[in-house]
Amino acid sequence: MALEGGTLNFNVGVLGHIDSGKTSLAKALSTTASTAAFDKNPQSKERGITLDLGFSSFSVPVPEHLAGTGYQRLQFTLVDCPGHASLIRTIIGGAQIIDLMMLVIDVTKGMQTQSAECLVIGQIACNKMVVVLNKIDLLAENKRQAAIDKMTKKMQKTLESTKFHGSPIVSVAAKPGGPEAPESVTGLGISDLIELLKSHTYLPQRDPHGPFLMAVDHCFSIKGQGTVMTGTILSGSISLNDNVEIPALKVTKKVKSMQMFHKPVSRAMQGDRLGICVTQFDPKLLERGLVCTPESLHTIHAAVISVDKIPYFKGSLQTKAKFHITVSHETVMAKVTFFSLPPASFNEELPANAFDFGKEYLYQDGYITKDSKNSEQDKVDNHQGEEAIPKQQWALLEFEKPVTCPKLCLVIGSKLDTDIHSNTCRLAFHGVLLEGVEDKNYSESFLPNLRVFKLKHKEGQVERVNDDYSIIGRSLFKKETNIQLFVGLKVKLSTGEDGLIEGSFGQSGKFKIRIPNAQLIRSYFLLQMVCS
């Protein structure tokens, strides 16, 4: 996005395992630190790890391949994401605001648990990546190049099965000598990394239209001026004197001033890193959250999402199970119910960013994959005579506490309570939020509009032929069953003909079946009925 003066802002996520040297790398690259950069959190300094998203920047002349775009300079905003396993929800929040991902790998250790999870998040939320092999100063000089080449080949093999296959790999030492080395120490390979980043920049798609929405990651007060919220604009644009709403506090504030990395600006738009100063409020009330155009965001208690399983997740995705759901910068627990189109429509593809309430959907005991089996799937397979996998699947999320988020935002389901030392992927599924439900009593007001049914399979017998086009059946219903409820449902004869239940026959639970275009039936058949 354009800063005033013709500068393009490009957001680069710095992700990787704890102690891979991400913050040191951001420091080595950055010339301008934001208010939330380089582990300013007291706990971060004490523990020596990054606890929150850190932001810093550096700028260079615009590269040749972006010449003619109207920009004179290119500003890289570095989003330093924490690598500690318990902070994965913060990493997810950071990944949603980046244009390119830098996966930082400790060259002496290779891929580790959190670096693998960061790679998974990158595949969901980002399209471009560079791999940085850090800490090459720890390798003996006479064996350094051989070790770098060996790790480069390992990483290339790791990336082969991902969307990032063929991504460039560069080796550096962000801070030779480690954390205790003096600040004056110059990093190795940093200039090569900057040239690589420049060559992989592109003109991000930015849209100034629509409601303003900003993800706030830091909030503080300035005596005599007001309260400052810093963050990244997710959509729309903002100008001086605009009103913004803070949904978490249910208040609206006027924008008094704005800055991008200490430079005053009068306007900003999607993709920009921004500080907004508004009239005073207690900054402790908004550590992280969303700021938006007044009344443009809604707080929801349930949601319908599209859903895809993350292949590296080894567990099953069961209906009624609870998952940690990350939407925008919030993570809450939710109960999940999976469903798909009915078997006859498994291959039908509906629009990706909308949900059709006019369709009927099939309830699932769990998310269906080629490797999974559940009772609903068995019924589908028996009905169709072969293993069937739906082309699209959805889920109903019922949140334990309400969340505030925009429509069509990224949703990630995780099992964050998994042992962090188990060396397994905790990210289970991802999708897009298609419909949010504001009504707290959604079970009465919303769920009846969600036409999800269970597949029922019952067998009966043909008692006798009634005429050339109908037969009398039995053993499907009890004597007291109201057969009118089943009129019009399909049945299938064991010989392959399809029929429709036409109504009851007598008072003992028998019923009449019409066989359209059938010839005279002379024998007894097994009946199968599928009903909803």
Coordinates of C-alpha atoms in Angstrom, one line a residue:
M1 CA 0.0 0.0 0.0
A2 CA 1.2 3.5 -0.7
L3 CA 2.6 5.6 2.1
E4 CA 2.5 9.3 1.5
G5 CA 5.5 10.1 -0.8
G6 CA 5.1 7.1 -3.1
T7 CA 6.3 4.3 -0.9
L8 CA 4.9 0.7 -1.3
N9 CA 4.4 -1.1 2.0
F10 CA 5.1 -4.9 1.8
N11 CA 4.4 -7.1 4.9
V12 CA 6.9 -9.9 5.5
G13 CA 6.2 -12.5 8.2
V14 CA 9.2 -13.8 10.2
L15 CA 8.2 -17.3 11.4
G16 CA 10.0 -20.3 12.8
H17 CA 10.7 -22.5 15.8
I18 CA 11.7 -20.9 19.1
D19 CA 15.4 -19.9 19.3
S20 CA 15.9 -20.0 15.5
G21 CA 16.9 -16.3 15.7
K22 CA 13.9 -14.6 14.2
T23 CA 14.1 -11.5 16.4
S24 CA 17.8 -11.2 15.8
L25 CA 17.2 -11.4 12.0
A26 CA 14.4 -8.7 12.2
K27 CA 16.9 -6.5 14.1
A28 CA 19.6 -7.1 11.5
L29 CA 17.3 -6.2 8.7
S30 CA 15.5 -3.2 10.3
T31 CA 16.4 0.4 10.4
T32 CA 13.2 1.6 11.9
A33 CA 11.6 0.0 15.0
S34 CA 7.9 0.3 15.7
T35 CA 6.4 0.7 19.2
A36 CA 6.0 -3.1 19.3
A37 CA 9.3 -4.3 18.1
F38 CA 12.2 -6.4 19.3
D39 CA 10.7 -8.0 22.4
K40 CA 9.9 -4.8 24.3
N41 CA 7.5 -6.8 26.5
P42 CA 9.3 -7.1 29.9
Q43 CA 8.5 -10.8 30.0
S44 CA 10.1 -11.3 26.6
K45 CA 13.3 -9.7 27.8
E46 CA 13.3 -11.7 31.0
R47 CA 12.6 -15.0 29.3
G48 CA 14.6 -14.3 26.1
I49 CA 11.8 -15.3 23.8
T50 CA 9.2 -13.4 21.7
L51 CA 5.8 -13.3 23.4
D52 CA 3.9 -11.2 21.0
L53 CA 3.9 -9.9 17.4
G54 CA 6.8 -7.5 16.8
F55 CA 6.8 -5.0 14.0
S56 CA 9.8 -3.2 12.4
S57 CA 10.7 -1.9 9.0
F58 CA 13.4 -1.0 6.5
S59 CA 13.1 0.7 3.1
V60 CA 15.0 0.4 -0.2
P61 CA 14.7 2.0 -3.6
V62 CA 11.8 0.3 -5.6
P63 CA 13.3 -2.7 -7.6
E64 CA 13.3 -2.7 -11.4
H65 CA 10.4 -5.1 -11.8
L66 CA 8.2 -2.7 -9.9
A67 CA 9.3 0.4 -11.8
G68 CA 6.4 2.2 -13.6
T69 CA 4.0 1.4 -10.7
G70 CA 4.2 4.9 -9.4
Y71 CA 6.3 4.0 -6.3
Q72 CA 9.8 5.4 -5.6
R73 CA 10.6 3.3 -2.5
L74 CA 9.7 -0.1 -1.1
Q75 CA 9.1 -0.5 2.6
F76 CA 9.4 -3.9 4.1
T77 CA 7.4 -4.3 7.3
L78 CA 8.6 -7.3 9.3
V79 CA 6.1 -9.1 11.4
D80 CA 8.2 -11.0 14.0
C81 CA 6.0 -13.9 15.2
P82 CA 6.7 -15.8 18.4
G83 CA 8.0 -19.4 18.0
H84 CA 7.1 -20.8 21.4
A85 CA 4.5 -23.6 21.0
S86 CA 2.0 -22.2 23.4
L87 CA 1.8 -19.0 21.4
I88 CA 0.6 -20.6 18.1
R89 CA -2.6 -18.5 18.2
T90 CA -0.5 -15.4 18.0
I91 CA 1.4 -16.8 15.0
I92 CA -2.0 -17.5 13.3
G93 CA -3.0 -13.9 13.9
G94 CA 0.3 -12.6 12.4
A95 CA 0.1 -14.9 9.4
Q96 CA -3.1 -13.3 8.2
I97 CA -1.5 -9.9 7.6
I98 CA 1.5 -10.9 5.6
D99 CA 2.3 -10.7 1.8
L100 CA 5.4 -13.0 2.0
M101 CA 6.6 -15.4 4.6
M102 CA 10.2 -15.9 5.8
L103 CA 10.6 -19.3 7.4
V104 CA 13.7 -19.1 9.7
I105 CA 15.5 -22.4 10.3
D106 CA 18.3 -23.0 12.7
V107 CA 20.9 -24.5 10.3
T108 CA 22.3 -26.7 13.1
K109 CA 18.8 -28.3 13.8
G110 CA 16.7 -28.2 10.6
M111 CA 12.9 -28.5 10.7
Q112 CA 11.5 -28.6 14.2
T113 CA 7.9 -28.9 15.5
Q114 CA 6.9 -25.2 15.5
S115 CA 8.7 -24.6 12.2
A116 CA 6.5 -27.4 10.7
E117 CA 3.4 -25.7 12.1
C118 CA 4.5 -22.4 10.8
L119 CA 4.9 -24.0 7.3
V120 CA 1.3 -25.3 7.6
I121 CA 0.0 -21.9 8.6
G122 CA 1.9 -20.4 5.7
Q123 CA 0.3 -22.8 3.2
I124 CA -3.2 -21.6 4.5
A125 CA -2.6 -17.9 4.7
C126 CA 0.3 -17.0 2.3
N127 CA 1.3 -17.6 -1.3
K128 CA 5.0 -16.8 -1.3
M129 CA 7.9 -17.9 0.9
V130 CA 11.6 -17.7 1.3
V131 CA 13.6 -20.0 3.6
V132 CA 16.4 -18.5 5.7
L133 CA 19.0 -20.9 7.2
N134 CA 20.2 -18.9 10.2
K135 CA 23.1 -19.3 12.6
I136 CA 25.7 -20.4 10.0
D137 CA 28.4 -18.9 12.2
L138 CA 28.0 -21.9 14.5
L139 CA 29.3 -24.2 11.7
A140 CA 33.0 -24.8 11.5
E141 CA 34.4 -22.7 8.6
N142 CA 36.1 -25.6 6.9
K143 CA 32.8 -27.6 6.9
R144 CA 30.3 -24.7 6.6
Q145 CA 29.4 -24.8 2.9
A146 CA 29.0 -28.6 2.9
A147 CA 26.7 -28.3 6.0
I148 CA 24.7 -25.5 4.3
D149 CA 24.4 -27.5 1.1
K150 CA 23.2 -30.6 3.0
M151 CA 20.5 -28.6 4.9
T152 CA 19.4 -26.8 1.7
K153 CA 18.8 -30.2 0.1
K154 CA 16.8 -31.4 3.2
M155 CA 14.6 -28.3 3.0
Q156 CA 14.0 -28.6 -0.7
K157 CA 12.8 -32.2 -0.1
T158 CA 10.6 -31.0 2.8
L159 CA 9.0 -28.4 0.5
E160 CA 8.4 -30.7 -2.4
S161 CA 4.9 -31.7 -1.3
T162 CA 3.8 -28.2 -0.4
K163 CA 2.7 -25.1 -2.4
F164 CA 6.1 -23.7 -1.6
H165 CA 8.2 -26.2 -3.6
G166 CA 11.0 -24.4 -5.4
S167 CA 11.1 -21.5 -2.9
P168 CA 14.5 -19.9 -2.6
I169 CA 16.7 -20.8 0.3
V170 CA 19.4 -18.4 1.6
S171 CA 21.9 -18.8 4.5
V172 CA 22.7 -16.1 7.0
A173 CA 24.1 -15.4 10.5
A174 CA 21.8 -12.7 11.9
K175 CA 24.0 -12.1 15.0
P176 CA 27.4 -13.9 14.9
G177 CA 28.4 -14.7 18.4
G178 CA 24.8 -15.1 19.6
P179 CA 22.6 -13.0 21.9
E180 CA 25.6 -11.9 24.1
A181 CA 27.6 -10.5 21.2
P182 CA 27.8 -6.7 21.0
E183 CA 25.2 -4.8 19.0
S184 CA 27.9 -3.5 16.6
V185 CA 28.5 -7.0 15.2
T186 CA 27.6 -7.2 11.5
G187 CA 25.5 -10.1 10.3
L188 CA 26.6 -12.5 7.6
G189 CA 24.6 -12.8 4.3
I190 CA 22.1 -10.0 5.3
S191 CA 22.7 -8.0 2.1
D192 CA 22.1 -11.1 0.0
L193 CA 18.8 -11.7 1.9
I194 CA 17.7 -8.1 1.2
E195 CA 18.4 -8.6 -2.5
L196 CA 16.4 -11.8 -2.4
L197 CA 13.5 -10.2 -0.7
K198 CA 13.5 -7.3 -3.2
S199 CA 13.4 -9.8 -6.1
H200 CA 10.4 -11.6 -4.7
T201 CA 8.3 -8.6 -4.0
Y202 CA 5.1 -8.0 -6.0
L203 CA 2.3 -5.4 -6.1
P204 CA -0.1 -6.8 -3.5
Q205 CA -3.8 -6.5 -4.2
R206 CA -5.1 -3.7 -2.1
D207 CA -8.6 -2.3 -2.0
P208 CA -9.4 1.0 -0.3
H209 CA -13.2 0.4 -0.6
G210 CA -15.5 -1.1 1.8
P211 CA -15.6 -0.8 5.6
F212 CA -12.4 0.0 7.5
L213 CA -11.0 -2.9 9.6
M214 CA -7.7 -3.0 11.5
A215 CA -6.2 -5.7 13.6
V216 CA -4.8 -4.0 16.7
D217 CA -1.8 -5.6 18.3
H218 CA -0.5 -2.9 20.7
C219 CA -2.2 -0.1 22.6
F220 CA -0.7 2.6 24.8
S221 CA -1.4 6.2 26.0
I222 CA 0.5 9.4 25.4
K223 CA -0.1 12.0 28.1
G224 CA -1.9 15.0 26.9
Q225 CA -2.6 13.5 23.4
G226 CA -4.8 10.4 23.8
T227 CA -4.6 6.7 23.3
V228 CA -2.7 5.1 20.4
M229 CA -3.7 1.8 18.8
T230 CA -1.1 0.2 16.4
G231 CA -2.0 -2.5 13.9
T232 CA -2.3 -3.5 10.3
I233 CA -5.3 -2.5 8.1
L234 CA -7.1 -5.6 6.9
S235 CA -9.6 -3.9 4.7
G236 CA -10.9 -0.5 3.6
S237 CA -9.2 2.8 4.3
I238 CA -9.2 5.6 7.0
S239 CA -8.6 9.3 7.1
L240 CA -8.0 11.9 9.8
N241 CA -11.2 12.9 11.7
D242 CA -13.0 9.6 10.8
N243 CA -14.9 7.9 13.5
V244 CA -13.8 4.3 14.4
E245 CA -15.5 1.8 16.6
I246 CA -13.8 -0.5 19.2
P247 CA -16.3 -3.4 19.3
A248 CA -14.7 -5.0 22.3
L249 CA -15.3 -1.8 24.4
K250 CA -18.6 -0.9 22.6
V251 CA -17.3 2.7 22.1
T252 CA -16.7 5.0 19.1
K253 CA -13.7 7.4 19.0
K254 CA -12.6 10.1 16.6
V255 CA -9.2 9.8 14.8
K256 CA -7.0 12.7 16.0
S257 CA -3.8 11.8 14.3
M258 CA -2.1 8.9 12.4
Q259 CA 1.5 7.7 11.9
M260 CA 3.3 5.1 9.9
F261 CA 6.6 4.3 11.6
H262 CA 6.8 7.7 13.2
K263 CA 5.8 9.6 10.0
P264 CA 2.5 11.6 10.2
V265 CA 0.0 10.6 7.5
S266 CA -3.5 11.8 6.7
R267 CA -4.8 8.6 5.0
A268 CA -4.0 4.9 5.0
M269 CA -5.5 1.8 3.4
Q270 CA -5.6 -2.0 3.3
G271 CA -2.1 -3.5 4.0
D272 CA -0.7 -0.5 5.8
R273 CA 1.0 -0.7 9.2
L274 CA -0.6 2.2 11.2
G275 CA -0.8 4.0 14.5
I276 CA -4.0 5.7 15.3
C277 CA -4.3 8.3 18.1
V278 CA -7.9 8.7 19.4
T279 CA -9.4 10.5 22.4
Q280 CA -8.3 9.0 25.7
F281 CA -9.4 5.5 27.0
D282 CA -7.6 3.0 29.2
P283 CA -5.1 1.1 27.0
K284 CA -5.2 -1.9 29.3
L285 CA -8.8 -2.6 28.1
L286 CA -7.6 -3.3 24.5
E287 CA -4.4 -5.3 24.4
R288 CA -5.3 -6.8 21.1
G289 CA -8.5 -6.8 19.0
L290 CA -10.2 -5.1 16.1
V291 CA -11.1 -1.5 15.2
C292 CA -13.6 -0.8 12.5
T293 CA -16.0 1.5 10.7
P294 CA -18.9 2.0 13.2
E295 CA -21.5 -0.8 13.2
S296 CA -19.6 -2.7 10.4
L297 CA -18.7 -5.7 12.6
H298 CA -20.9 -8.1 14.5
T299 CA -20.5 -10.3 17.6
I300 CA -21.6 -13.8 16.8
H301 CA -22.4 -16.9 18.9
A302 CA -22.3 -19.5 16.1
A303 CA -21.1 -19.7 12.5
V304 CA -21.2 -21.8 9.3
I305 CA -17.8 -22.3 7.7
S306 CA -16.4 -24.1 4.7
V307 CA -13.9 -26.6 6.0
D308 CA -10.8 -28.5 4.8
K309 CA -8.8 -30.9 6.9
I310 CA -5.1 -30.1 7.3
P311 CA -3.4 -33.3 6.0
Y312 CA -0.6 -33.2 8.7
F313 CA -3.2 -33.5 11.5
K314 CA -3.2 -37.2 12.5
G315 CA -6.3 -37.2 14.6
S316 CA -9.9 -37.6 13.4
L317 CA -12.3 -34.7 13.1
Q318 CA -15.5 -35.8 14.9
T319 CA -18.8 -34.1 15.1
K320 CA -19.6 -32.7 18.6
A321 CA -15.9 -32.5 19.4
K322 CA -14.5 -29.3 20.7
F323 CA -11.6 -27.4 19.0
H324 CA -9.7 -24.2 19.6
I325 CA -11.1 -21.9 16.9
T326 CA -9.0 -18.9 15.7
V327 CA -10.9 -16.2 13.9
S328 CA -9.2 -12.8 13.3
H329 CA -7.0 -12.4 16.4
E330 CA -9.3 -14.3 18.8
T331 CA -9.1 -17.9 19.8
V332 CA -12.1 -19.6 21.5
M333 CA -13.4 -23.1 22.1
A334 CA -16.3 -24.3 19.9
K335 CA -18.3 -27.4 19.3
V336 CA -18.2 -28.5 15.7
T337 CA -20.8 -30.3 13.6
F338 CA -19.7 -31.4 10.1
F339 CA -22.0 -31.8 7.0
S340 CA -22.0 -32.0 3.2
L341 CA -24.3 -32.1 0.3
P342 CA -26.4 -35.4 0.0
P343 CA -24.7 -38.4 -1.8
A344 CA -26.4 -37.7 -5.1
S345 CA -24.8 -34.2 -5.1
F346 CA -21.3 -35.1 -3.8
N347 CA -19.7 -33.9 -7.0
E348 CA -21.6 -30.7 -7.2
E349 CA -19.5 -27.6 -6.4
L350 CA -21.2 -24.6 -4.8
P351 CA -19.7 -21.0 -4.7
A352 CA -16.7 -20.9 -2.3
N353 CA -17.6 -17.6 -0.5
A354 CA -21.3 -18.1 0.0
F355 CA -23.6 -20.6 1.8
D356 CA -26.9 -21.7 0.1
F357 CA -29.6 -22.1 2.7
G358 CA -32.0 -23.4 0.0
K359 CA -30.1 -26.7 -0.2
E360 CA -30.5 -29.8 1.8
Y361 CA -27.3 -31.1 3.5
L362 CA -26.2 -34.5 4.9
Y363 CA -25.2 -34.7 8.6
Q364 CA -21.8 -36.4 9.2
D365 CA -20.4 -38.1 12.3
G366 CA -17.1 -36.5 11.3
Y367 CA -15.2 -34.9 8.5
I368 CA -14.9 -37.5 5.6
T369 CA -11.6 -38.3 4.0
K370 CA -10.5 -41.4 2.0
D371 CA -8.9 -42.7 5.2
S372 CA -11.8 -42.0 7.5
K373 CA -14.9 -44.1 8.0
N374 CA -18.0 -43.4 10.1
S375 CA -21.5 -44.7 10.3
E376 CA -23.0 -42.0 8.1
Q377 CA -20.3 -42.7 5.5
D378 CA -21.1 -46.4 5.6
K379 CA -24.7 -45.6 4.8
V380 CA -23.6 -43.4 1.9
D381 CA -21.3 -46.2 0.5
N382 CA -24.1 -48.8 0.9
H383 CA -26.5 -46.5 -0.9
Q384 CA -24.2 -45.7 -3.7
G385 CA -22.4 -49.0 -4.0
E386 CA -18.9 -47.5 -3.8
E387 CA -16.8 -45.3 -1.5
A388 CA -18.0 -41.7 -1.9
I389 CA -16.2 -38.5 -0.8
P390 CA -18.0 -35.2 -1.0
K391 CA -16.3 -32.5 -3.0
Q392 CA -17.1 -29.8 -0.4
Q393 CA -17.7 -30.0 3.3
W394 CA -19.0 -27.5 5.9
A395 CA -19.2 -27.2 9.6
L396 CA -21.4 -25.5 12.2
L397 CA -19.4 -23.9 15.0
E398 CA -21.0 -23.2 18.3
F399 CA -18.8 -20.9 20.3
E400 CA -18.4 -21.2 24.1
K401 CA -18.1 -17.4 24.2
P402 CA -19.1 -14.8 21.5
V403 CA -16.5 -13.6 19.0
T404 CA -16.3 -10.4 17.0
C405 CA -15.1 -10.9 13.4
P406 CA -15.7 -10.0 9.8
K407 CA -17.5 -12.2 7.3
L408 CA -15.4 -14.3 5.0
C409 CA -12.4 -14.2 7.4
L410 CA -10.0 -17.1 7.8
V411 CA -10.9 -19.8 10.4
I412 CA -8.4 -22.3 11.8
G413 CA -9.4 -25.2 14.1
S414 CA -6.7 -26.6 16.4
K415 CA -6.1 -28.9 19.3
L416 CA -3.9 -26.5 21.3
D417 CA -4.2 -28.6 24.4
T418 CA -2.1 -31.4 22.8
D419 CA 1.2 -32.0 24.6
I420 CA 3.6 -29.4 23.1
H421 CA 6.4 -32.0 23.3
S422 CA 4.5 -34.7 21.4
N423 CA 6.1 -33.6 18.0
T424 CA 2.7 -33.7 16.2
C425 CA 0.8 -31.1 14.3
R426 CA -1.9 -29.5 16.4
L427 CA -3.6 -27.6 13.5
A428 CA -6.6 -29.6 12.5
F429 CA -8.7 -27.8 9.8
H430 CA -9.1 -24.4 8.1
G431 CA -11.9 -22.7 6.3
V432 CA -13.8 -19.4 5.6
L433 CA -16.5 -18.0 7.8
L434 CA -19.6 -17.9 5.5
E435 CA -22.4 -17.0 7.9
G436 CA -22.2 -15.6 11.4
V437 CA -25.2 -15.8 13.9
E438 CA -25.7 -12.9 16.2
D439 CA -28.7 -14.2 18.1
K440 CA -27.8 -15.8 21.4
N441 CA -30.9 -18.1 21.0
Y442 CA -29.6 -19.3 17.6
S443 CA -30.8 -22.9 18.3
E444 CA -34.4 -21.6 17.9
S445 CA -34.0 -18.8 15.4
F446 CA -31.2 -20.0 13.1
L447 CA -30.8 -23.8 13.3
P448 CA -34.2 -24.6 11.8
N449 CA -33.1 -22.7 8.7
L450 CA -30.1 -25.0 8.4
R451 CA -31.5 -28.0 6.5
V452 CA -29.1 -30.7 7.7
F453 CA -30.6 -34.2 7.9
K454 CA -29.4 -37.6 8.9
L455 CA -29.4 -40.5 6.4
K456 CA -31.8 -43.3 7.5
H457 CA -31.7 -46.7 5.9
K458 CA -34.5 -49.2 6.5
E459 CA -35.5 -52.4 4.7
G460 CA -38.9 -53.9 4.2
Q461 CA -40.6 -56.5 1.9
V462 CA -43.0 -56.5 -1.0
E463 CA -46.2 -58.3 0.1
R464 CA -47.9 -58.5 -3.2
V465 CA -48.5 -56.8 -6.6
N466 CA -51.4 -54.3 -6.5
D467 CA -51.6 -53.5 -10.3
D468 CA -49.3 -53.0 -13.3
Y469 CA -47.8 -49.9 -11.7
S470 CA -48.0 -50.4 -7.9
I471 CA -47.2 -52.8 -5.2
I472 CA -48.0 -53.2 -1.5
G473 CA -45.1 -53.2 1.0
R474 CA -44.7 -54.1 4.7
S475 CA -42.2 -54.3 7.5
L476 CA -40.9 -50.7 7.1
F477 CA -43.2 -49.0 9.5
K478 CA -44.8 -49.8 12.9
K479 CA -48.6 -50.0 13.1
E480 CA -48.9 -46.6 14.8
T481 CA -46.6 -44.8 12.4
N482 CA -48.1 -41.9 10.5
I483 CA -47.2 -43.0 7.0
Q484 CA -48.4 -39.6 5.6
L485 CA -45.1 -38.2 6.8
F486 CA -43.3 -40.4 4.4
V487 CA -45.4 -39.9 1.3
G488 CA -43.2 -39.0 -1.7
L489 CA -40.0 -40.6 -0.4
K490 CA -38.1 -42.9 -2.6
V491 CA -37.7 -46.6 -2.2
K492 CA -35.6 -49.0 -4.3
L493 CA -36.5 -52.6 -5.2
S494 CA -33.8 -55.3 -5.0
T495 CA -34.1 -55.6 -8.7
G496 CA -33.1 -52.0 -9.3
E497 CA -36.4 -50.2 -9.9
D498 CA -37.2 -46.9 -8.1
G499 CA -40.5 -46.3 -6.5
L500 CA -42.3 -43.6 -4.4
I501 CA -44.4 -44.2 -1.3
E502 CA -47.9 -43.2 -2.3
G503 CA -49.7 -43.7 1.0
S504 CA -50.8 -46.2 3.7
F505 CA -52.6 -49.4 2.9
G506 CA -55.0 -50.6 5.6
Q507 CA -54.3 -50.1 9.3
S508 CA -51.4 -52.4 10.0
G509 CA -48.5 -50.4 8.8
K510 CA -48.6 -51.5 5.2
F511 CA -48.2 -49.0 2.4
K512 CA -48.6 -48.6 -1.3
I513 CA -45.6 -48.0 -3.6
R514 CA -45.9 -46.6 -7.1
I515 CA -43.4 -47.8 -9.7
P516 CA -43.5 -45.2 -12.6
N517 CA -43.1 -46.8 -16.1
A518 CA -42.9 -50.3 -14.6
Q519 CA -44.3 -53.5 -16.2
L520 CA -46.4 -56.0 -14.3
I521 CA -44.4 -57.2 -11.2
R522 CA -45.0 -60.9 -10.4
S523 CA -42.5 -61.7 -7.6
Y524 CA -41.6 -60.7 -4.1
F525 CA -38.6 -58.4 -3.7
L526 CA -36.6 -56.9 -0.9
L527 CA -37.4 -53.2 -0.4
Q528 CA -34.8 -50.6 0.5
M529 CA -35.9 -47.1 1.6
V530 CA -33.7 -44.1 2.1
C531 CA -35.5 -41.3 3.8
S532 CA -34.8 -38.0 5.7

